[in-house]
Amino acid sequence: MRKILESAGKLERFMPDMTAWRRHLHMHPELSFREERTSAWIAERLREIGCDEVRTGVGGHGVVAVIRGAKSGPVVALRADIDALPIQDEKEVPYRSTVPGVMHACGHDAHTAALLGVAAHCAAERDGLIGERRLLFQPAEEVTPGGAIGMIEDGALDGVSAIYGVHLWTPLPYGAIASGPGPVMATEDEFFAEIRGRGGHGGMPHEAIDAIAAGAAFVQAAQTIVSRMVDPLDAAVVSIGSIQAGSAPNIIAEVCRLSGTVRTFEPAVRALVQERLRAVADAVGRQFGAECAIEWRDGYPPVVNDEREAERFFEVARGLFGDGAVRRIRPLMAGEDFAYYLKRVPGCFMFVGAGNAECGAVWPHHHPRFDIDERAMLTAARLLAAMADHYAAEAASSC
Ligand code: NI
């Protein structure tokens, strides 16, 4: 353990590089599934660093780098996501986004920079490295079906024994680190409802079928699914995020379209919510004499950490950062396609505190003024490197 902690300590020398890399990425963000320049830039950096292999075009714009240690051992994967969001950057900083309407508002730029730091570290420390490090730079985390599936189909996990990933997290203060066993992030599904009534004159509603009145009934009834039908001890969210209908005060709308997101952890709860939403759509349609069609789109499964790997997290993180810094996470109702990797190999997804009022890192993720305490990149890089080293040392000593 001492050697692992010492080695992770050496990552500090790459902090200036990580900062410069993150700021470059921050200034040049690209949307999900369109990370062409980003992935070419990452591959260039990885070649400069001297990785043993750099594969591009993995599952779209994914990049996979391989560093082989001098000592034989398992293949351990580490993953960063690389995509940005359709948000206008409203920060007043020198590294603000140069692309109108596109911004790294979730910290994926910092994940990428931290993993590049790990690449540089592993390449420099190759002689002492046990086994292989496979670094996955994954596109399209923000938009379902996500980039993870494509990377897995393209062989990114072949031969991998364990995988780790982090999310920098501004609701957590800089210095704190959190994770835990079992489900830590939710399943996120989407639904799209279309209520089709019959348009007409606002003064003669009895001759029309009011899609807006039906839409309002749909919203009300949908809100009783979680409050009245899901077991209060099970977690679930139904949020209706958009509603569109109508064109003028005196016209009864023919069509009302609604969309929303459903967050759950348990498959049975997920099925119940889906079934109840369909029942609501049927009932509203019948009540108003409208047609109410609902389309359900499966999103990411829950992120479920392996029990043993979560124990490893507590051991490694306490060793690196001290007992006081390490927290057991309360599961989040946000989703992550890291879930797909964890369905195939054991691993752990971890949250690294990046909030700090002193440097303006006070805004939530996906906010136009989102920013991080950049020192959290070093925390993330040290944690990733040490988790992989710890796994590899344990596996090598047991065979
Ligand atoms: Ni994110």
Tab-separated table of C-alpha atoms and ligand atoms in Angstrom:
chain	number	residue	atom	x	y	z
A	1	MET	CA	0.000	0.000	0.000
A	2	ARG	CA	2.811	2.404	0.887
A	3	LYS	CA	4.362	2.006	-2.568
A	4	ILE	CA	0.991	2.588	-4.229
A	5	LEU	CA	0.408	5.797	-2.277
A	6	GLU	CA	3.923	6.992	-2.976
A	7	SER	CA	3.525	6.361	-6.667
A	8	ALA	CA	0.197	8.230	-6.780
A	9	GLY	CA	1.908	11.135	-5.057
A	10	LYS	CA	4.130	11.552	-8.116
A	11	LEU	CA	1.126	12.606	-10.193
A	12	GLU	CA	1.483	16.092	-8.789
A	13	ARG	CA	4.176	16.927	-11.362
A	14	PHE	CA	1.576	16.561	-14.143
A	15	MET	CA	-0.772	19.106	-12.589
A	16	PRO	CA	0.408	21.969	-14.873
A	17	ASP	CA	-0.197	19.716	-17.909
A	18	MET	CA	-3.622	18.605	-16.655
A	19	THR	CA	-4.629	22.216	-16.109
A	20	ALA	CA	-3.472	23.274	-19.579
A	21	TRP	CA	-5.176	20.241	-21.173
A	22	ARG	CA	-8.422	20.867	-19.331
A	23	ARG	CA	-8.472	24.527	-20.330
A	24	HIS	CA	-7.798	23.675	-23.971
A	25	LEU	CA	-10.691	21.211	-23.955
A	26	HIS	CA	-12.865	23.698	-22.103
A	27	MET	CA	-12.292	26.278	-24.832
A	28	HIS	CA	-13.032	23.771	-27.625
A	29	PRO	CA	-16.020	21.685	-26.543
A	30	GLU	CA	-17.898	19.324	-28.856
A	31	LEU	CA	-21.347	17.797	-28.472
A	32	SER	CA	-22.093	14.115	-27.895
A	33	PHE	CA	-21.434	11.854	-30.917
A	34	ARG	CA	-19.570	14.734	-32.631
A	35	GLU	CA	-16.296	14.677	-30.699
A	36	GLU	CA	-14.164	14.465	-33.847
A	37	ARG	CA	-11.555	17.129	-33.042
A	38	THR	CA	-11.567	16.277	-29.349
A	39	SER	CA	-10.723	12.637	-29.972
A	40	ALA	CA	-7.999	13.508	-32.515
A	41	TRP	CA	-6.504	15.917	-29.971
A	42	ILE	CA	-6.617	13.292	-27.204
A	43	ALA	CA	-4.907	10.739	-29.473
A	44	GLU	CA	-2.143	13.262	-30.259
A	45	ARG	CA	-1.507	13.856	-26.561
A	46	LEU	CA	-1.457	10.102	-25.872
A	47	ARG	CA	1.119	9.567	-28.621
A	48	GLU	CA	3.283	12.392	-27.240
A	49	ILE	CA	3.030	10.804	-23.808
A	50	GLY	CA	4.396	7.581	-25.290
A	51	CYS	CA	1.583	5.087	-24.749
A	52	ASP	CA	2.265	1.614	-26.137
A	53	GLU	CA	-0.880	1.653	-28.251
A	54	VAL	CA	-3.376	4.335	-29.205
A	55	ARG	CA	-6.555	3.174	-30.948
A	56	THR	CA	-8.869	5.787	-32.421
A	57	GLY	CA	-12.396	5.469	-33.782
A	58	VAL	CA	-13.404	3.019	-31.057
A	59	GLY	CA	-17.215	2.896	-30.966
A	60	GLY	CA	-17.404	6.195	-32.861
A	61	HIS	CA	-15.117	8.932	-31.557
A	62	GLY	CA	-13.683	6.870	-28.722
A	63	VAL	CA	-9.959	6.540	-28.066
A	64	VAL	CA	-8.283	3.663	-26.231
A	65	ALA	CA	-4.710	3.885	-24.978
A	66	VAL	CA	-2.655	1.008	-23.658
A	67	ILE	CA	0.330	1.190	-21.316
A	68	ARG	CA	2.052	-2.085	-20.494
A	69	GLY	CA	3.906	-2.332	-17.221
A	70	ALA	CA	7.252	-4.113	-16.958
A	71	LYS	CA	5.728	-6.620	-14.523
A	72	SER	CA	3.072	-9.096	-15.638
A	73	GLY	CA	-0.424	-8.709	-14.229
A	74	PRO	CA	-4.058	-8.040	-15.083
A	75	VAL	CA	-5.552	-5.537	-17.495
A	76	VAL	CA	-7.179	-2.715	-15.530
A	77	ALA	CA	-9.350	-0.175	-17.359
A	78	LEU	CA	-9.887	3.466	-16.423
A	79	ARG	CA	-12.504	5.564	-18.163
A	80	ALA	CA	-13.106	9.252	-18.847
A	81	ASP	CA	-15.979	10.768	-20.819
A	82	ILE	CA	-15.136	13.493	-23.342
A	83	ASP	CA	-18.365	15.154	-24.554
A	84	ALA	CA	-19.822	18.598	-23.831
A	85	LEU	CA	-23.365	20.011	-23.590
A	86	PRO	CA	-25.597	22.343	-25.639
A	87	ILE	CA	-25.288	25.234	-23.168
A	88	GLN	CA	-23.959	28.765	-23.707
A	89	ASP	CA	-20.917	29.368	-21.488
A	90	GLU	CA	-21.626	32.424	-19.319
A	91	LYS	CA	-18.477	32.365	-17.208
A	92	GLU	CA	-16.016	35.267	-17.190
A	93	VAL	CA	-12.775	33.296	-17.345
A	94	PRO	CA	-9.893	33.274	-19.859
A	95	TYR	CA	-10.619	29.626	-20.719
A	96	ARG	CA	-14.305	30.092	-21.431
A	97	SER	CA	-15.805	28.156	-24.353
A	98	THR	CA	-15.055	29.558	-27.814
A	99	VAL	CA	-17.934	27.601	-29.368
A	100	PRO	CA	-21.287	29.407	-29.210
A	101	GLY	CA	-23.937	27.346	-27.465
A	102	VAL	CA	-21.592	24.505	-26.523
A	103	MET	CA	-19.894	24.096	-23.186
A	104	HIS	CA	-18.171	21.611	-20.910
A	105	ALA	CA	-20.753	22.123	-18.187
A	106	CYS	CA	-20.383	18.727	-16.553
A	107	GLY	CA	-16.626	18.473	-16.013
A	108	HIS	CA	-15.905	15.885	-18.706
A	109	ASP	CA	-13.015	18.122	-19.875
A	110	ALA	CA	-11.467	17.638	-16.439
A	111	HIS	CA	-12.108	13.875	-16.492
A	112	THR	CA	-10.257	13.712	-19.812
A	113	ALA	CA	-7.361	15.846	-18.535
A	114	ALA	CA	-7.090	13.782	-15.347
A	115	LEU	CA	-6.962	10.531	-17.341
A	116	LEU	CA	-4.311	12.025	-19.638
A	117	GLY	CA	-2.391	12.798	-16.441
A	118	VAL	CA	-2.731	9.142	-15.434
A	119	ALA	CA	-1.465	8.137	-18.896
A	120	ALA	CA	1.612	10.347	-18.528
A	121	HIS	CA	2.199	8.991	-15.025
A	122	CYS	CA	1.857	5.321	-16.029
A	123	ALA	CA	4.127	5.812	-19.042
A	124	ALA	CA	6.770	7.434	-16.823
A	125	GLU	CA	6.444	4.729	-14.161
A	126	ARG	CA	6.267	1.775	-16.551
A	127	ASP	CA	9.156	-0.082	-14.891
A	128	GLY	CA	7.280	-0.407	-11.638
A	129	LEU	CA	3.859	-0.910	-13.188
A	130	ILE	CA	2.129	-4.273	-12.724
A	131	GLY	CA	0.004	-5.414	-15.678
A	132	GLU	CA	-1.667	-3.298	-18.323
A	133	ARG	CA	-3.562	-0.031	-18.008
A	134	ARG	CA	-6.268	0.422	-20.599
A	135	LEU	CA	-7.438	4.035	-20.746
A	136	LEU	CA	-10.877	4.566	-22.256
A	137	PHE	CA	-11.721	8.033	-23.561
A	138	GLN	CA	-15.428	7.636	-24.181
A	139	PRO	CA	-17.642	9.860	-26.324
A	140	ALA	CA	-21.320	10.662	-25.845
A	141	GLU	CA	-22.024	10.113	-22.187
A	142	GLU	CA	-24.662	12.851	-22.162
A	143	VAL	CA	-27.038	11.487	-24.795
A	144	THR	CA	-28.671	8.056	-24.780
A	145	PRO	CA	-27.931	5.402	-25.997
A	146	GLY	CA	-24.502	6.733	-24.925
A	147	GLY	CA	-20.990	5.969	-26.092
A	148	ALA	CA	-20.150	3.117	-23.721
A	149	ILE	CA	-22.060	0.430	-25.651
A	150	GLY	CA	-20.181	1.188	-28.875
A	151	MET	CA	-16.818	1.080	-27.134
A	152	ILE	CA	-17.646	-2.257	-25.513
A	153	GLU	CA	-18.807	-3.661	-28.873
A	154	ASP	CA	-15.501	-2.501	-30.360
A	155	GLY	CA	-13.553	-4.529	-27.822
A	156	ALA	CA	-12.604	-1.835	-25.301
A	157	LEU	CA	-13.263	-4.242	-22.405
A	158	ASP	CA	-11.754	-7.376	-23.957
A	159	GLY	CA	-9.440	-8.992	-21.435
A	160	VAL	CA	-10.189	-6.342	-18.790
A	161	SER	CA	-10.404	-7.579	-15.182
A	162	ALA	CA	-11.635	-4.412	-13.449
A	163	ILE	CA	-12.701	-0.895	-14.346
A	164	TYR	CA	-12.799	2.406	-12.484
A	165	GLY	CA	-14.205	5.806	-13.320
A	166	VAL	CA	-14.770	9.120	-11.603
A	167	HIS	CA	-17.084	12.066	-11.808
A	168	LEU	CA	-15.928	15.424	-10.499
A	169	TRP	CA	-18.814	16.701	-8.441
A	170	THR	CA	-19.386	20.333	-7.412
A	171	PRO	CA	-22.126	19.586	-4.844
A	172	LEU	CA	-19.275	17.907	-2.928
A	173	PRO	CA	-16.621	20.299	-1.605
A	174	TYR	CA	-13.083	20.057	-2.925
A	175	GLY	CA	-11.215	17.576	-0.753
A	176	ALA	CA	-14.122	15.195	-0.237
A	177	ILE	CA	-14.380	11.876	-2.089
A	178	ALA	CA	-17.427	9.624	-2.109
A	179	SER	CA	-18.574	6.257	-3.345
A	180	GLY	CA	-20.043	3.080	-1.957
A	181	PRO	CA	-21.214	-0.444	-2.680
A	182	GLY	CA	-24.258	-1.336	-4.783
A	183	PRO	CA	-26.365	1.130	-6.769
A	184	VAL	CA	-24.952	4.675	-6.714
A	185	MET	CA	-26.724	6.169	-9.747
A	186	ALA	CA	-30.200	5.550	-11.091
A	187	THR	CA	-31.766	4.107	-14.204
A	188	GLU	CA	-32.882	6.969	-16.405
A	189	ASP	CA	-35.657	6.366	-18.908
A	190	GLU	CA	-37.593	8.836	-21.012
A	191	PHE	CA	-41.177	8.983	-22.187
A	192	PHE	CA	-42.913	10.974	-24.899
A	193	ALA	CA	-46.693	11.382	-24.841
A	194	GLU	CA	-48.803	12.727	-27.664
A	195	ILE	CA	-52.417	13.606	-26.937
A	196	ARG	CA	-54.480	14.121	-30.041
A	197	GLY	CA	-57.861	15.779	-29.573
A	198	ARG	CA	-59.884	17.816	-32.039
A	199	GLY	CA	-59.192	21.495	-32.618
A	200	GLY	CA	-61.966	24.059	-32.554
A	201	HIS	CA	-63.274	27.430	-31.507
A	202	GLY	CA	-62.354	28.553	-27.989
A	203	GLY	CA	-65.935	29.692	-27.429
A	204	MET	CA	-67.445	26.335	-28.370
A	205	PRO	CA	-65.465	23.736	-26.432
A	206	HIS	CA	-68.261	21.138	-26.619
A	207	GLU	CA	-67.604	20.784	-30.340
A	208	ALA	CA	-63.882	20.166	-29.870
A	209	ILE	CA	-61.659	17.823	-27.887
A	210	ASP	CA	-59.277	19.928	-25.828
A	211	ALA	CA	-55.775	18.441	-25.952
A	212	ILE	CA	-54.525	20.970	-23.372
A	213	ALA	CA	-57.163	20.014	-20.778
A	214	ALA	CA	-56.271	16.369	-21.400
A	215	GLY	CA	-52.550	17.209	-21.119
A	216	ALA	CA	-53.132	18.916	-17.771
A	217	ALA	CA	-54.997	15.831	-16.538
A	218	PHE	CA	-52.089	13.680	-17.717
A	219	VAL	CA	-49.576	15.784	-15.752
A	220	GLN	CA	-51.680	15.647	-12.579
A	221	ALA	CA	-52.284	11.913	-12.794
A	222	ALA	CA	-48.642	11.141	-13.631
A	223	GLN	CA	-47.570	12.930	-10.453
A	224	THR	CA	-49.593	10.485	-8.355
A	225	ILE	CA	-47.600	7.473	-9.598
A	226	VAL	CA	-44.654	8.090	-7.287
A	227	SER	CA	-46.687	9.583	-4.434
A	228	ARG	CA	-49.516	6.998	-4.418
A	229	MET	CA	-48.368	3.825	-6.186
A	230	VAL	CA	-44.656	3.339	-5.558
A	231	ASP	CA	-43.645	1.922	-2.182
A	232	PRO	CA	-42.465	4.934	-0.135
A	233	LEU	CA	-39.300	3.023	0.743
A	234	ASP	CA	-38.387	2.625	-2.952
A	235	ALA	CA	-36.809	5.510	-4.835
A	236	ALA	CA	-38.500	6.850	-7.981
A	237	VAL	CA	-38.841	10.145	-9.837
A	238	VAL	CA	-41.276	11.119	-12.591
A	239	SER	CA	-40.451	14.565	-13.984
A	240	ILE	CA	-42.289	16.089	-16.914
A	241	GLY	CA	-39.754	18.325	-18.578
A	242	SER	CA	-41.610	19.650	-21.615
A	243	ILE	CA	-45.148	20.357	-22.707
A	244	GLN	CA	-46.122	21.880	-26.032
A	245	ALA	CA	-49.590	22.738	-27.249
A	246	GLY	CA	-51.707	25.437	-28.740
A	247	SER	CA	-51.187	28.572	-30.806
A	248	ALA	CA	-53.673	31.283	-29.768
A	249	PRO	CA	-56.016	32.220	-26.896
A	250	ASN	CA	-59.209	31.503	-28.811
A	251	ILE	CA	-58.263	28.212	-30.456
A	252	ILE	CA	-58.680	24.859	-28.773
A	253	ALA	CA	-55.486	22.918	-29.296
A	254	GLU	CA	-55.706	19.721	-31.273
A	255	VAL	CA	-52.414	18.257	-30.082
A	256	CYS	CA	-50.494	18.343	-26.830
A	257	ARG	CA	-47.025	16.794	-26.594
A	258	LEU	CA	-45.302	16.025	-23.305
A	259	SER	CA	-42.000	14.477	-22.453
A	260	GLY	CA	-40.422	13.450	-19.225
A	261	THR	CA	-37.811	11.429	-17.428
A	262	VAL	CA	-38.215	8.510	-15.046
A	263	ARG	CA	-35.534	7.619	-12.492
A	264	THR	CA	-35.550	4.389	-10.527
A	265	PHE	CA	-33.157	1.817	-9.054
A	266	GLU	CA	-35.191	-1.408	-8.887
A	267	PRO	CA	-36.325	-3.187	-12.081
A	268	ALA	CA	-39.731	-3.872	-10.495
A	269	VAL	CA	-40.244	-0.184	-9.704
A	270	ARG	CA	-39.123	0.766	-13.209
A	271	ALA	CA	-41.677	-1.661	-14.673
A	272	LEU	CA	-44.408	-0.390	-12.363
A	273	VAL	CA	-43.851	3.253	-13.318
A	274	GLN	CA	-43.847	2.400	-17.011
A	275	GLU	CA	-47.039	0.372	-16.694
A	276	ARG	CA	-48.785	3.121	-14.657
A	277	LEU	CA	-47.787	5.841	-17.140
A	278	ARG	CA	-49.400	3.802	-19.901
A	279	ALA	CA	-52.505	3.370	-17.753
A	280	VAL	CA	-52.652	7.139	-17.181
A	281	ALA	CA	-52.392	7.736	-20.929
A	282	ASP	CA	-55.239	5.266	-21.600
A	283	ALA	CA	-57.442	6.721	-18.883
A	284	VAL	CA	-56.895	10.330	-19.970
A	285	GLY	CA	-57.613	9.390	-23.565
A	286	ARG	CA	-60.866	7.687	-22.599
A	287	GLN	CA	-61.948	10.475	-20.271
A	288	PHE	CA	-61.542	13.183	-22.902
A	289	GLY	CA	-62.279	11.155	-26.018
A	290	ALA	CA	-58.759	11.911	-27.230
A	291	GLU	CA	-56.045	9.630	-28.501
A	292	CYS	CA	-53.166	9.464	-26.106
A	293	ALA	CA	-50.096	7.603	-27.332
A	294	ILE	CA	-47.054	7.124	-25.177
A	295	GLU	CA	-43.579	6.097	-26.250
A	296	TRP	CA	-41.079	4.821	-23.695
A	297	ARG	CA	-37.337	4.939	-24.318
A	298	ASP	CA	-35.064	2.847	-22.168
A	299	GLY	CA	-32.102	4.822	-20.876
A	300	TYR	CA	-29.012	3.819	-18.945
A	301	PRO	CA	-29.286	1.042	-16.368
A	302	PRO	CA	-28.308	1.867	-12.770
A	303	VAL	CA	-24.623	2.252	-11.894
A	304	VAL	CA	-23.961	-0.639	-9.524
A	305	ASN	CA	-20.598	-0.785	-7.796
A	306	ASP	CA	-19.085	-4.146	-6.982
A	307	GLU	CA	-19.000	-4.777	-3.198
A	308	ARG	CA	-15.340	-5.756	-3.103
A	309	GLU	CA	-14.323	-2.866	-5.353
A	310	ALA	CA	-16.209	-0.412	-3.139
A	311	GLU	CA	-14.205	-1.777	-0.177
A	312	ARG	CA	-11.076	-1.170	-2.207
A	313	PHE	CA	-12.250	2.410	-2.778
A	314	PHE	CA	-12.589	3.044	0.960
A	315	GLU	CA	-9.183	1.532	1.662
A	316	VAL	CA	-7.349	3.343	-1.136
A	317	ALA	CA	-9.109	6.699	-0.719
A	318	ARG	CA	-8.526	6.746	3.061
A	319	GLY	CA	-4.880	5.918	2.452
A	320	LEU	CA	-4.531	8.717	-0.073
A	321	PHE	CA	-6.638	11.463	1.460
A	322	GLY	CA	-7.267	10.532	5.103
A	323	ASP	CA	-10.359	9.182	6.875
A	324	GLY	CA	-12.048	12.570	7.137
A	325	ALA	CA	-12.102	13.111	3.372
A	326	VAL	CA	-13.877	9.878	2.461
A	327	ARG	CA	-17.639	9.583	2.472
A	328	ARG	CA	-20.171	6.917	1.732
A	329	ILE	CA	-22.318	8.313	-1.062
A	330	ARG	CA	-26.066	8.731	-0.966
A	331	PRO	CA	-27.260	7.287	-4.286
A	332	LEU	CA	-27.949	9.935	-6.923
A	333	MET	CA	-31.029	10.069	-9.157
A	334	ALA	CA	-28.811	11.056	-12.091
A	335	GLY	CA	-27.731	8.414	-14.614
A	336	GLU	CA	-24.412	7.427	-16.212
A	337	ASP	CA	-23.517	5.018	-18.982
A	338	PHE	CA	-20.574	3.803	-16.899
A	339	ALA	CA	-23.326	1.384	-15.835
A	340	TYR	CA	-22.706	-0.701	-18.980
A	341	TYR	CA	-19.069	-1.369	-18.102
A	342	LEU	CA	-20.034	-2.396	-14.576
A	343	LYS	CA	-22.547	-4.885	-15.970
A	344	ARG	CA	-19.636	-6.693	-17.604
A	345	VAL	CA	-16.670	-6.357	-15.271
A	346	PRO	CA	-16.381	-5.530	-11.565
A	347	GLY	CA	-15.418	-1.995	-10.731
A	348	CYS	CA	-16.293	1.179	-8.932
A	349	PHE	CA	-17.574	4.610	-9.919
A	350	MET	CA	-16.408	7.375	-7.622
A	351	PHE	CA	-17.242	11.031	-6.961
A	352	VAL	CA	-14.526	13.590	-6.424
A	353	GLY	CA	-15.456	16.856	-4.707
A	354	ALA	CA	-14.845	19.837	-6.990
A	355	GLY	CA	-16.943	22.561	-5.358
A	356	ASN	CA	-15.261	25.621	-3.900
A	357	ALA	CA	-16.837	29.062	-3.421
A	358	GLU	CA	-13.408	30.721	-3.457
A	359	CYS	CA	-12.843	29.860	-7.113
A	360	GLY	CA	-16.447	30.257	-8.287
A	361	ALA	CA	-17.129	26.519	-8.401
A	362	VAL	CA	-20.553	26.870	-6.824
A	363	TRP	CA	-22.880	26.149	-9.729
A	364	PRO	CA	-24.584	22.828	-10.292
A	365	HIS	CA	-23.637	20.548	-13.152
A	366	HIS	CA	-25.254	21.540	-16.486
A	367	HIS	CA	-25.432	25.216	-15.392
A	368	PRO	CA	-24.178	27.970	-17.801
A	369	ARG	CA	-21.666	29.140	-15.174
A	370	PHE	CA	-20.520	25.687	-14.114
A	371	ASP	CA	-16.864	25.474	-13.138
A	372	ILE	CA	-14.683	23.289	-10.928
A	373	ASP	CA	-11.849	23.632	-8.471
A	374	GLU	CA	-9.171	22.376	-10.843
A	375	ARG	CA	-7.184	20.778	-8.034
A	376	ALA	CA	-9.881	18.077	-8.053
A	377	MET	CA	-8.264	16.754	-11.243
A	378	LEU	CA	-5.192	15.770	-9.280
A	379	THR	CA	-7.396	14.085	-6.671
A	380	ALA	CA	-9.177	12.178	-9.449
A	381	ALA	CA	-5.950	11.161	-11.182
A	382	ARG	CA	-4.359	9.948	-7.948
A	383	LEU	CA	-7.466	7.987	-7.038
A	384	LEU	CA	-7.713	6.318	-10.461
A	385	ALA	CA	-4.009	5.451	-10.594
A	386	ALA	CA	-3.997	4.066	-7.059
A	387	MET	CA	-7.197	2.016	-7.517
A	388	ALA	CA	-5.682	0.352	-10.597
A	389	ASP	CA	-2.317	-0.220	-8.892
A	390	HIS	CA	-4.005	-1.683	-5.831
A	391	TYR	CA	-6.089	-4.069	-7.909
A	392	ALA	CA	-3.082	-5.128	-10.005
A	393	ALA	CA	-0.829	-5.671	-6.967
A	394	GLU	CA	-3.481	-7.796	-5.266
A	395	ALA	CA	-4.145	-9.875	-8.393
A	396	ALA	CA	-0.420	-10.374	-9.080
A	397	SER	CA	0.320	-11.463	-5.502
A	398	SER	CA	-2.523	-13.975	-5.433
A	399	CYS	CA	-1.403	-15.920	-8.521
B	1	NI	NI	-21.277	14.180	-16.469
